PDB file of C-alpha atoms in Angstrom:
ATOM      1  CA  UNK A   8     108.168  80.173  41.665  1.00  0.00           C
ATOM      2  CA  UNK A   9     107.343  77.293  44.681  1.00  0.00           C
ATOM      3  CA  UNK A  10     110.718  75.147  45.814  1.00  0.00           C
ATOM      4  CA  UNK A  11     110.515  71.664  46.335  1.00  0.00           C
ATOM      5  CA  UNK A  12     112.777  69.108  47.658  1.00  0.00           C
ATOM      6  CA  UNK A  13     112.728  65.686  46.335  1.00  0.00           C
ATOM      7  CA  UNK A  14     113.903  62.599  48.167  1.00  0.00           C
ATOM      8  CA  UNK A  15     115.421  59.613  46.814  1.00  0.00           C
ATOM      9  CA  UNK A  16     117.052  56.501  48.125  1.00  0.00           C
ATOM     10  CA  UNK A  17     119.817  55.262  46.049  1.00  0.00           C
ATOM     11  CA  UNK A  18     121.563  51.717  46.477  1.00  0.00           C
ATOM     12  CA  UNK A  19     124.912  53.121  46.472  1.00  0.00           C
ATOM     13  CA  UNK A  20     126.741  56.658  46.172  1.00  0.00           C
ATOM     14  CA  UNK A  21     127.705  55.386  42.106  1.00  0.00           C
ATOM     15  CA  UNK A  22     123.740  55.401  41.576  1.00  0.00           C
ATOM     16  CA  UNK A  23     123.108  59.113  43.491  1.00  0.00           C
ATOM     17  CA  UNK A  24     125.914  60.697  41.940  1.00  0.00           C
ATOM     18  CA  UNK A  25     124.918  59.679  38.453  1.00  0.00           C
ATOM     19  CA  UNK A  26     121.322  60.923  38.872  1.00  0.00           C
ATOM     20  CA  UNK A  27     122.282  63.948  40.258  1.00  0.00           C
ATOM     21  CA  UNK A  28     124.878  64.508  37.638  1.00  0.00           C
ATOM     22  CA  UNK A  29     122.150  63.939  35.097  1.00  0.00           C
ATOM     23  CA  UNK A  30     119.332  65.989  37.054  1.00  0.00           C
ATOM     24  CA  UNK A  31     121.884  69.094  36.896  1.00  0.00           C
ATOM     25  CA  UNK A  32     123.291  68.547  33.371  1.00  0.00           C
ATOM     26  CA  UNK A  33     119.636  68.600  32.325  1.00  0.00           C
ATOM     27  CA  UNK A  34     118.895  71.792  34.262  1.00  0.00           C
ATOM     28  CA  UNK A  35     116.112  70.146  36.198  1.00  0.00           C
ATOM     29  CA  UNK A  36     117.799  70.326  39.483  1.00  0.00           C
ATOM     30  CA  UNK A  37     120.062  73.555  41.308  1.00  0.00           C
ATOM     31  CA  UNK A  38     121.711  71.111  43.770  1.00  0.00           C
ATOM     32  CA  UNK A  39     121.432  67.669  44.449  1.00  0.00           C
ATOM     33  CA  UNK A  40     122.695  66.519  48.034  1.00  0.00           C
ATOM     34  CA  UNK A  41     124.251  63.132  48.377  1.00  0.00           C
ATOM     35  CA  UNK A  42     124.302  62.041  52.065  1.00  0.00           C
ATOM     36  CA  UNK A  43     125.999  59.033  54.168  1.00  0.00           C
ATOM     37  CA  UNK A  44     124.601  55.682  53.758  1.00  0.00           C
ATOM     38  CA  UNK A  45     121.694  54.714  56.276  1.00  0.00           C
ATOM     39  CA  UNK A  46     119.869  51.534  57.100  1.00  0.00           C
ATOM     40  CA  UNK A  47     116.325  51.620  55.521  1.00  0.00           C
ATOM     41  CA  UNK A  48     114.118  49.098  56.917  1.00  0.00           C
ATOM     42  CA  UNK A  49     110.685  49.018  54.654  1.00  0.00           C
ATOM     43  CA  UNK A  50     107.984  46.761  53.287  1.00  0.00           C
ATOM     44  CA  UNK A  51     108.152  45.424  50.196  1.00  0.00           C
ATOM     45  CA  UNK A  52     106.569  41.875  48.597  1.00  0.00           C
ATOM     46  CA  UNK A  53     105.459  40.671  51.890  1.00  0.00           C
ATOM     47  CA  UNK A  54     107.995  41.059  54.213  1.00  0.00           C
ATOM     48  CA  UNK A  55     110.252  43.625  55.917  1.00  0.00           C
ATOM     49  CA  UNK A  56     113.329  44.087  53.882  1.00  0.00           C
ATOM     50  CA  UNK A  57     116.687  45.790  55.116  1.00  0.00           C
ATOM     51  CA  UNK A  58     118.756  47.389  52.691  1.00  0.00           C
ATOM     52  CA  UNK A  59     122.035  49.965  53.339  1.00  0.00           C
ATOM     53  CA  UNK A  60     121.161  52.652  50.693  1.00  0.00           C
ATOM     54  CA  UNK A  61     122.519  56.371  49.857  1.00  0.00           C
ATOM     55  CA  UNK A  62     119.807  59.379  50.367  1.00  0.00           C
ATOM     56  CA  UNK A  63     119.597  61.710  47.486  1.00  0.00           C
ATOM     57  CA  UNK A  64     117.768  65.592  48.111  1.00  0.00           C
ATOM     58  CA  UNK A  65     117.215  67.387  44.806  1.00  0.00           C
ATOM     59  CA  UNK A  66     116.608  71.368  45.509  1.00  0.00           C
ATOM     60  CA  UNK A  67     114.257  72.333  42.244  1.00  0.00           C
ATOM     61  CA  UNK A  68     111.134  74.233  41.054  1.00  0.00           C
ATOM     62  CA  UNK A  69     107.859  72.323  41.957  1.00  0.00           C
ATOM     63  CA  UNK A  70     106.644  72.240  38.364  1.00  0.00           C
ATOM     64  CA  UNK A  71     109.623  70.385  37.792  1.00  0.00           C
ATOM     65  CA  UNK A  72     108.598  67.472  40.007  1.00  0.00           C
ATOM     66  CA  UNK A  73     107.055  65.084  36.937  1.00  0.00           C
ATOM     67  CA  UNK A  74     109.793  65.453  35.128  1.00  0.00           C
ATOM     68  CA  UNK A  75     112.595  64.750  37.962  1.00  0.00           C
ATOM     69  CA  UNK A  76     110.476  61.588  38.726  1.00  0.00           C
ATOM     70  CA  UNK A  77     110.275  60.225  35.336  1.00  0.00           C
ATOM     71  CA  UNK A  78     114.562  60.909  35.013  1.00  0.00           C
ATOM     72  CA  UNK A  79     114.730  59.114  38.427  1.00  0.00           C
ATOM     73  CA  UNK A  80     113.104  56.175  37.179  1.00  0.00           C
ATOM     74  CA  UNK A  81     114.703  56.332  34.031  1.00  0.00           C
ATOM     75  CA  UNK A  82     118.089  55.988  35.843  1.00  0.00           C
ATOM     76  CA  UNK A  83     117.435  54.239  39.364  1.00  0.00           C
ATOM     77  CA  UNK A  84     117.725  50.403  38.817  1.00  0.00           C
ATOM     78  CA  UNK A  85     115.091  49.831  41.385  1.00  0.00           C
ATOM     79  CA  UNK A  86     111.400  48.322  40.721  1.00  0.00           C
ATOM     80  CA  UNK A  87     109.851  51.013  41.982  1.00  0.00           C
ATOM     81  CA  UNK A  88     111.945  53.995  43.434  1.00  0.00           C
ATOM     82  CA  UNK A  89     110.280  56.173  46.214  1.00  0.00           C
ATOM     83  CA  UNK A  90     110.388  59.697  44.912  1.00  0.00           C
ATOM     84  CA  UNK A  91     108.884  62.222  47.578  1.00  0.00           C
ATOM     85  CA  UNK A  92     108.519  65.994  47.142  1.00  0.00           C
ATOM     86  CA  UNK A  93     108.238  68.463  49.707  1.00  0.00           C
ATOM     87  CA  UNK A  94     106.993  72.099  49.302  1.00  0.00           C
ATOM     88  CA  UNK A  95     109.422  74.067  51.201  1.00  0.00           C
ATOM     89  CA  UNK A  96     110.104  77.657  52.098  1.00  0.00           C
ATOM     90  CA  UNK A  97     113.190  79.528  51.328  1.00  0.00           C
ATOM     91  CA  UNK A  98     114.357  82.866  51.329  1.00  0.00           C
ATOM     92  CA  UNK A  99     114.322  85.404  47.951  1.00  0.00           C
ATOM     93  CA  UNK A 100     118.036  84.956  47.015  1.00  0.00           C
ATOM     94  CA  UNK A 101     117.762  81.325  46.972  1.00  0.00           C
ATOM     95  CA  UNK A 102     114.336  81.581  45.466  1.00  0.00           C
ATOM     96  CA  UNK A 103     116.277  82.962  42.999  1.00  0.00           C
ATOM     97  CA  UNK A 104     119.027  80.910  42.641  1.00  0.00           C
ATOM     98  CA  UNK A 105     116.693  77.608  41.783  1.00  0.00           C
ATOM     99  CA  UNK A 106     114.664  79.635  39.595  1.00  0.00           C
ATOM    100  CA  UNK A 107     117.732  81.120  37.540  1.00  0.00           C
ATOM    101  CA  UNK A 108     119.474  76.739  37.653  1.00  0.00           C
ATOM    102  CA  UNK A 109     116.577  75.181  36.916  1.00  0.00           C
ATOM    103  CA  UNK A 110     115.686  76.465  33.208  1.00  0.00           C
ATOM    104  CA  UNK A 111     114.693  72.953  31.241  1.00  0.00           C
ATOM    105  CA  UNK A 112     111.229  73.005  30.182  1.00  0.00           C
ATOM    106  CA  UNK A 113     109.504  70.614  32.089  1.00  0.00           C
TER     107      UNK A 113
END
């Protein structure tokens, strides 16, 4: 089993909490970490944009990336939320925890 970390930026804490609760409730994530607000600067629709956003980090199985991305898009208010997955190294105990916690059918 390969573990991944998925980064999503949310417009506010309420959105991050809603997505986190949905992913954990559906057993698509072992853990979701909601960070403190950050200032984002990005290129969008031909201009440089600025926004205060809340980072959400999802710990899950690599095989669940598409299912997590689909759930995030369904709950996220952005037209195109950035959903970035990164493979991670983890010790055996952490991998077992993720495997046991993430049991939804992808």
